[in-house]
Coordinates of C-alpha atoms in Angstrom, one line a residue:
X2 CA 112.4 90.3 84.6
X3 CA 114.7 91.2 81.7
X4 CA 116.7 94.4 82.2
X5 CA 116.4 95.9 78.7
X6 CA 117.8 99.2 80.0
X7 CA 121.2 97.6 79.3
X8 CA 120.5 97.4 75.6
X9 CA 121.8 99.9 73.1
X10 CA 119.8 103.1 73.5
X11 CA 119.9 103.6 69.7
X12 CA 117.7 100.5 69.4
X13 CA 114.2 101.7 68.1
X14 CA 112.5 100.2 71.1
X15 CA 114.6 102.2 73.5
X16 CA 114.3 105.3 71.4
X17 CA 110.6 105.0 71.5
X18 CA 110.3 103.7 75.1
X19 CA 108.8 106.8 76.6
X20 CA 106.3 107.2 73.8
X21 CA 105.3 103.6 74.0
X22 CA 104.9 103.7 77.8
X23 CA 102.7 106.8 77.4
X24 CA 100.5 105.1 74.8
X25 CA 100.1 102.1 77.1
X26 CA 99.3 104.2 80.2
X27 CA 96.7 106.3 78.4
X28 CA 95.1 103.1 77.0
X29 CA 95.0 101.3 80.3
X30 CA 95.0 104.0 83.0
X31 CA 97.6 102.0 85.0
X32 CA 101.4 102.3 85.1
X33 CA 101.7 98.7 86.4
X34 CA 99.7 97.3 83.5
X35 CA 101.5 99.6 81.1
X36 CA 104.9 98.2 82.3
X37 CA 103.7 94.6 81.8
X38 CA 102.7 95.6 78.2
X39 CA 106.1 97.1 77.6
X40 CA 107.9 94.0 78.8
X41 CA 105.9 91.8 76.5
X42 CA 106.3 94.3 73.6
X43 CA 110.1 94.2 74.1
X44 CA 110.1 90.4 74.0
X45 CA 108.2 90.5 70.7
X46 CA 110.5 93.2 69.3
X47 CA 113.5 90.9 70.1
X48 CA 111.8 88.1 68.2
X49 CA 110.7 90.2 65.2
X50 CA 112.3 90.1 61.8
X51 CA 113.8 93.6 61.9
X52 CA 114.7 93.5 58.2
X53 CA 111.0 93.3 57.4
X54 CA 110.0 96.3 59.5
X55 CA 109.9 99.5 57.5
X56 CA 108.8 101.8 60.3
X57 CA 109.8 100.5 63.7
X58 CA 107.8 103.2 65.6
X59 CA 104.6 102.2 63.7
X60 CA 105.3 98.5 64.2
X61 CA 105.9 99.0 68.0
X62 CA 102.8 101.1 68.3
X63 CA 100.8 98.3 66.7
X64 CA 102.3 95.7 69.1
X65 CA 101.6 97.9 72.2
X66 CA 98.1 98.7 71.0
X67 CA 97.2 95.1 70.4
X68 CA 98.5 94.0 73.8
X69 CA 96.6 96.8 75.5
X70 CA 93.4 96.0 73.5
X71 CA 93.7 92.4 74.8
X72 CA 94.1 93.6 78.4
X73 CA 91.2 96.1 78.3
X74 CA 88.5 93.4 78.3
X75 CA 89.8 91.7 81.4
X76 CA 90.6 95.0 83.0
X77 CA 87.0 96.1 82.6
X78 CA 85.8 93.0 84.4
X79 CA 88.2 93.6 87.3
X80 CA 87.1 97.2 87.6
X81 CA 83.5 96.2 87.7
X82 CA 84.3 94.1 90.7
X83 CA 86.4 96.9 92.3
X84 CA 85.4 98.2 95.7
X85 CA 83.9 101.6 95.2
X86 CA 84.9 103.9 92.3
X87 CA 87.9 102.9 90.2
X88 CA 90.0 105.9 89.2
X89 CA 93.1 105.9 87.0
X90 CA 96.6 105.9 88.5
X91 CA 97.7 109.5 88.6
X92 CA 100.8 110.9 87.0
X93 CA 102.5 113.6 89.1
X94 CA 105.2 116.1 88.4
X95 CA 106.5 119.3 90.1
X96 CA 107.8 121.0 87.0
X97 CA 108.3 124.8 87.5
X98 CA 108.0 125.5 83.8
X99 CA 105.6 124.1 81.2
X100 CA 106.9 121.4 79.0
X101 CA 107.3 122.0 75.3
X102 CA 104.4 121.0 72.9
X103 CA 106.7 118.2 71.6
X104 CA 107.2 116.8 75.1
X105 CA 103.5 117.0 75.9
X106 CA 102.7 115.2 72.7
X107 CA 105.3 112.5 73.4
X108 CA 103.7 111.8 76.8
X109 CA 100.1 112.5 75.9
X110 CA 99.9 114.7 79.0
X111 CA 96.8 116.4 77.4
X112 CA 94.9 113.4 78.8
X113 CA 93.8 114.7 82.3
X114 CA 92.8 112.3 85.1
X115 CA 89.2 113.4 84.5
X116 CA 89.4 112.4 80.8
X117 CA 91.1 109.1 81.7
X118 CA 88.1 108.4 84.0
X119 CA 85.7 109.2 81.2
X120 CA 87.6 106.9 78.8
X121 CA 86.5 104.0 81.1
X122 CA 83.1 104.4 79.6
X123 CA 84.3 103.5 76.1
X124 CA 84.7 100.1 74.5
X125 CA 88.3 98.9 74.1
X126 CA 88.2 99.7 70.3
X127 CA 86.7 103.2 70.8
X128 CA 89.3 103.9 73.5
X129 CA 92.2 102.8 71.3
X130 CA 91.0 104.8 68.3
X131 CA 90.4 107.9 70.3
X132 CA 93.7 107.8 72.3
X133 CA 95.9 106.9 69.3
X134 CA 94.3 109.5 66.9
X135 CA 93.2 112.4 69.2
X136 CA 96.1 112.2 71.7
X137 CA 99.1 110.8 69.8
X138 CA 98.1 111.9 66.2
X139 CA 98.4 108.3 64.8
X140 CA 96.9 108.0 61.3
X141 CA 93.7 106.0 60.8
X142 CA 95.4 103.5 58.5
X143 CA 98.0 102.6 61.2
X144 CA 95.2 102.4 63.8
X145 CA 93.2 100.2 61.5
X146 CA 96.1 97.8 61.2
X147 CA 96.4 97.7 65.0
X148 CA 92.7 96.9 65.5
X149 CA 92.2 94.8 62.4
X150 CA 89.5 97.2 61.1
X151 CA 89.3 99.3 58.0
X152 CA 90.4 102.9 58.1
X153 CA 86.8 104.0 57.7
X154 CA 85.6 101.8 60.5
X155 CA 88.4 103.1 62.7
X156 CA 87.5 106.7 61.8
X157 CA 83.9 106.0 62.9
X158 CA 85.2 104.5 66.2
X159 CA 87.1 107.7 67.0
X160 CA 84.2 109.9 66.1
X161 CA 81.8 107.9 68.3
X162 CA 84.3 107.9 71.1
X163 CA 84.7 111.7 70.7
X164 CA 81.0 112.2 71.1
X165 CA 80.8 109.9 74.1
X166 CA 83.7 111.7 75.7
X167 CA 82.0 115.1 75.1
X168 CA 78.7 113.9 76.4
X169 CA 80.2 112.1 79.4
X170 CA 82.5 114.9 80.6
X171 CA 81.9 118.2 82.4
X172 CA 82.7 121.5 80.7
X173 CA 86.2 122.6 81.7
X174 CA 88.1 125.8 81.3
X175 CA 91.0 125.9 79.0
X176 CA 92.7 128.6 81.1
X177 CA 95.6 127.0 83.1
X178 CA 95.9 130.2 85.3
X179 CA 92.2 130.0 86.3
X180 CA 92.5 126.3 87.0
X181 CA 95.5 126.9 89.2
X182 CA 93.8 129.8 91.1
X183 CA 90.8 127.5 91.8
X184 CA 93.1 124.7 93.1
X185 CA 95.0 127.1 95.3
X186 CA 91.8 128.6 96.7
X187 CA 90.6 125.0 97.4
X188 CA 93.9 124.2 99.2
X189 CA 93.8 127.3 101.3
X190 CA 90.2 126.9 102.4
X191 CA 90.7 123.2 103.1
X192 CA 93.7 123.6 105.3
X193 CA 92.0 126.3 107.3
X194 CA 88.8 124.3 107.6
X195 CA 86.9 127.2 106.0
X196 CA 83.6 125.7 104.9
X197 CA 82.3 129.0 103.4
X198 CA 85.6 129.4 101.5
X199 CA 85.2 126.0 100.1
X200 CA 81.6 126.7 99.1
X201 CA 82.9 129.8 97.1
X202 CA 85.3 127.8 95.0
X203 CA 83.1 124.7 94.5
X204 CA 80.5 124.7 91.7
X205 CA 77.0 124.2 93.1
X206 CA 76.8 120.9 91.1
X207 CA 80.3 119.7 91.9
X208 CA 81.0 116.0 92.0
X209 CA 83.5 114.4 94.3
X210 CA 85.0 111.1 93.2
X211 CA 87.3 109.0 95.5
X212 CA 89.2 105.8 95.1
X213 CA 90.5 103.9 98.2
X214 CA 90.4 100.5 96.6
X215 CA 88.9 99.0 99.8
X216 CA 92.3 99.5 101.4
X217 CA 91.8 103.1 102.6
X218 CA 88.4 104.4 103.6
X219 CA 86.8 106.4 100.8
X220 CA 83.3 107.0 99.4
X221 CA 81.8 104.1 97.6
X222 CA 79.8 106.4 95.3
X223 CA 80.4 110.0 94.1
X224 CA 79.3 112.9 96.4
X225 CA 77.2 115.5 94.7
X226 CA 76.7 119.2 95.5
X227 CA 78.9 122.0 96.9
X228 CA 77.4 121.8 100.5
X229 CA 77.9 118.1 100.8
X230 CA 81.4 118.2 99.3
X231 CA 82.5 121.2 101.4
X232 CA 81.3 119.4 104.6
X233 CA 83.0 116.2 103.5
X234 CA 86.3 118.0 102.9
X235 CA 86.0 119.9 106.2
X236 CA 85.5 116.6 108.1
X237 CA 88.4 114.9 106.3
X238 CA 90.7 117.8 107.1
X239 CA 89.6 117.9 110.8
X240 CA 90.3 114.2 111.1
X241 CA 93.4 113.6 109.0
X242 CA 95.2 116.9 108.4
X243 CA 97.7 117.5 111.2
X244 CA 101.0 119.5 111.4
X245 CA 102.7 116.2 110.3
X246 CA 100.9 116.4 107.0
X247 CA 101.7 118.6 104.0
X248 CA 99.8 119.6 100.9
X249 CA 101.8 120.5 97.8
X250 CA 100.6 122.0 94.5
X251 CA 101.6 119.7 91.7
X252 CA 100.9 118.9 88.1
X253 CA 98.5 115.9 88.0
X254 CA 98.4 114.5 84.5
X255 CA 99.6 117.9 83.2
X256 CA 97.0 120.0 85.2
X257 CA 97.3 121.8 88.5
X258 CA 96.3 119.5 91.4
X259 CA 97.4 118.6 94.9
X260 CA 99.5 116.0 96.7
X261 CA 98.8 115.2 100.3
X262 CA 101.6 113.5 102.2
X263 CA 103.0 112.5 105.6
X264 CA 106.0 114.7 106.5
X265 CA 107.9 112.3 108.8
X266 CA 107.9 109.4 106.4
X267 CA 107.6 111.2 103.1
X268 CA 104.7 108.9 102.1
X269 CA 102.1 110.2 99.7
X270 CA 98.7 109.6 101.2
X271 CA 96.5 111.1 98.4
X272 CA 96.5 112.9 95.0
X273 CA 93.7 115.3 94.0
X274 CA 92.9 116.3 90.5
X275 CA 90.3 118.8 89.4
X276 CA 88.1 119.9 86.6
X277 CA 87.5 123.7 86.7
X278 CA 85.0 125.8 84.7
X279 CA 84.3 129.5 85.1
X280 CA 86.7 129.7 88.0
X281 CA 85.0 127.0 90.1
X282 CA 85.7 123.3 90.7
X283 CA 83.2 121.2 88.9
X284 CA 84.7 117.8 89.7
X285 CA 87.4 116.4 92.0
X286 CA 89.1 113.1 91.6
X287 CA 90.8 111.9 94.8
X288 CA 93.1 108.8 94.7
X289 CA 94.0 107.5 98.2
X290 CA 94.5 103.8 97.2
X291 CA 98.1 103.3 98.3
X292 CA 98.6 100.8 95.5
X293 CA 98.3 103.7 93.0
X294 CA 100.5 106.1 94.9
X295 CA 103.8 104.1 95.4
X296 CA 105.5 105.9 92.5
X297 CA 104.8 109.4 93.8
X298 CA 107.0 111.3 96.2
X299 CA 106.5 114.7 97.8
X300 CA 108.2 117.8 96.3
X301 CA 111.9 118.0 97.3
X302 CA 112.1 114.3 98.2

């Protein structure tokens, strides 16, 4: 693999690397696939006629978008053959203070794990139009160039995607403090094995999604309803949560979530993201597939 970290950091590709990686991740839902796209985009940038490029950021966005667009078709086929539910690879941080709006915009952190999961329902063109316009504020003319569509057609793609996202997702609270309180209550009730406490923080129609990838045991289909989810969590805690395991509050794709880990080895065993509405958890997304957790470390590691 080419080590392009050694290149001049004033080069437009290096200047925009974080942004380009964020675009690729939000389009693909996988850091591994996003890295492959960045590698290919860097090679194409090296071969490009720089003198003919008026706007390097727009040019590189187009390159990354087209590469992702090409991958999305084959990725969908792979995910249809995936064992159980396929969930996006989570992004985890332990920031003590919120990032600035500019930093959030650069990374597209407004795309929660729940929203990334909903984006799987879109066509590749709809997903590209939605992510580029609604998350990264790319203009429709630039998106049209990336997708070989007219600006009007691209605008319609984004509008259709927006409706499908709205119809396919659950109502969520916009209050980060309420979201955090619900996650903390869930963590407290879980670690104590308090089924009644779990029932109080779970919405009656809560949906529990899990992704073990056929490597770690996880539900093949979503679990529905607060009673079933509470008993599922209680059983998991009784079986797997020991003094050698820890549970940290973290930011999962920019929203309060949890990281479950093994203390002796410092290995992350699971990441939990939540959708919260009216103070209760309406959806939980649990990633335990170790292939999607290798980049994550417990707090303080």
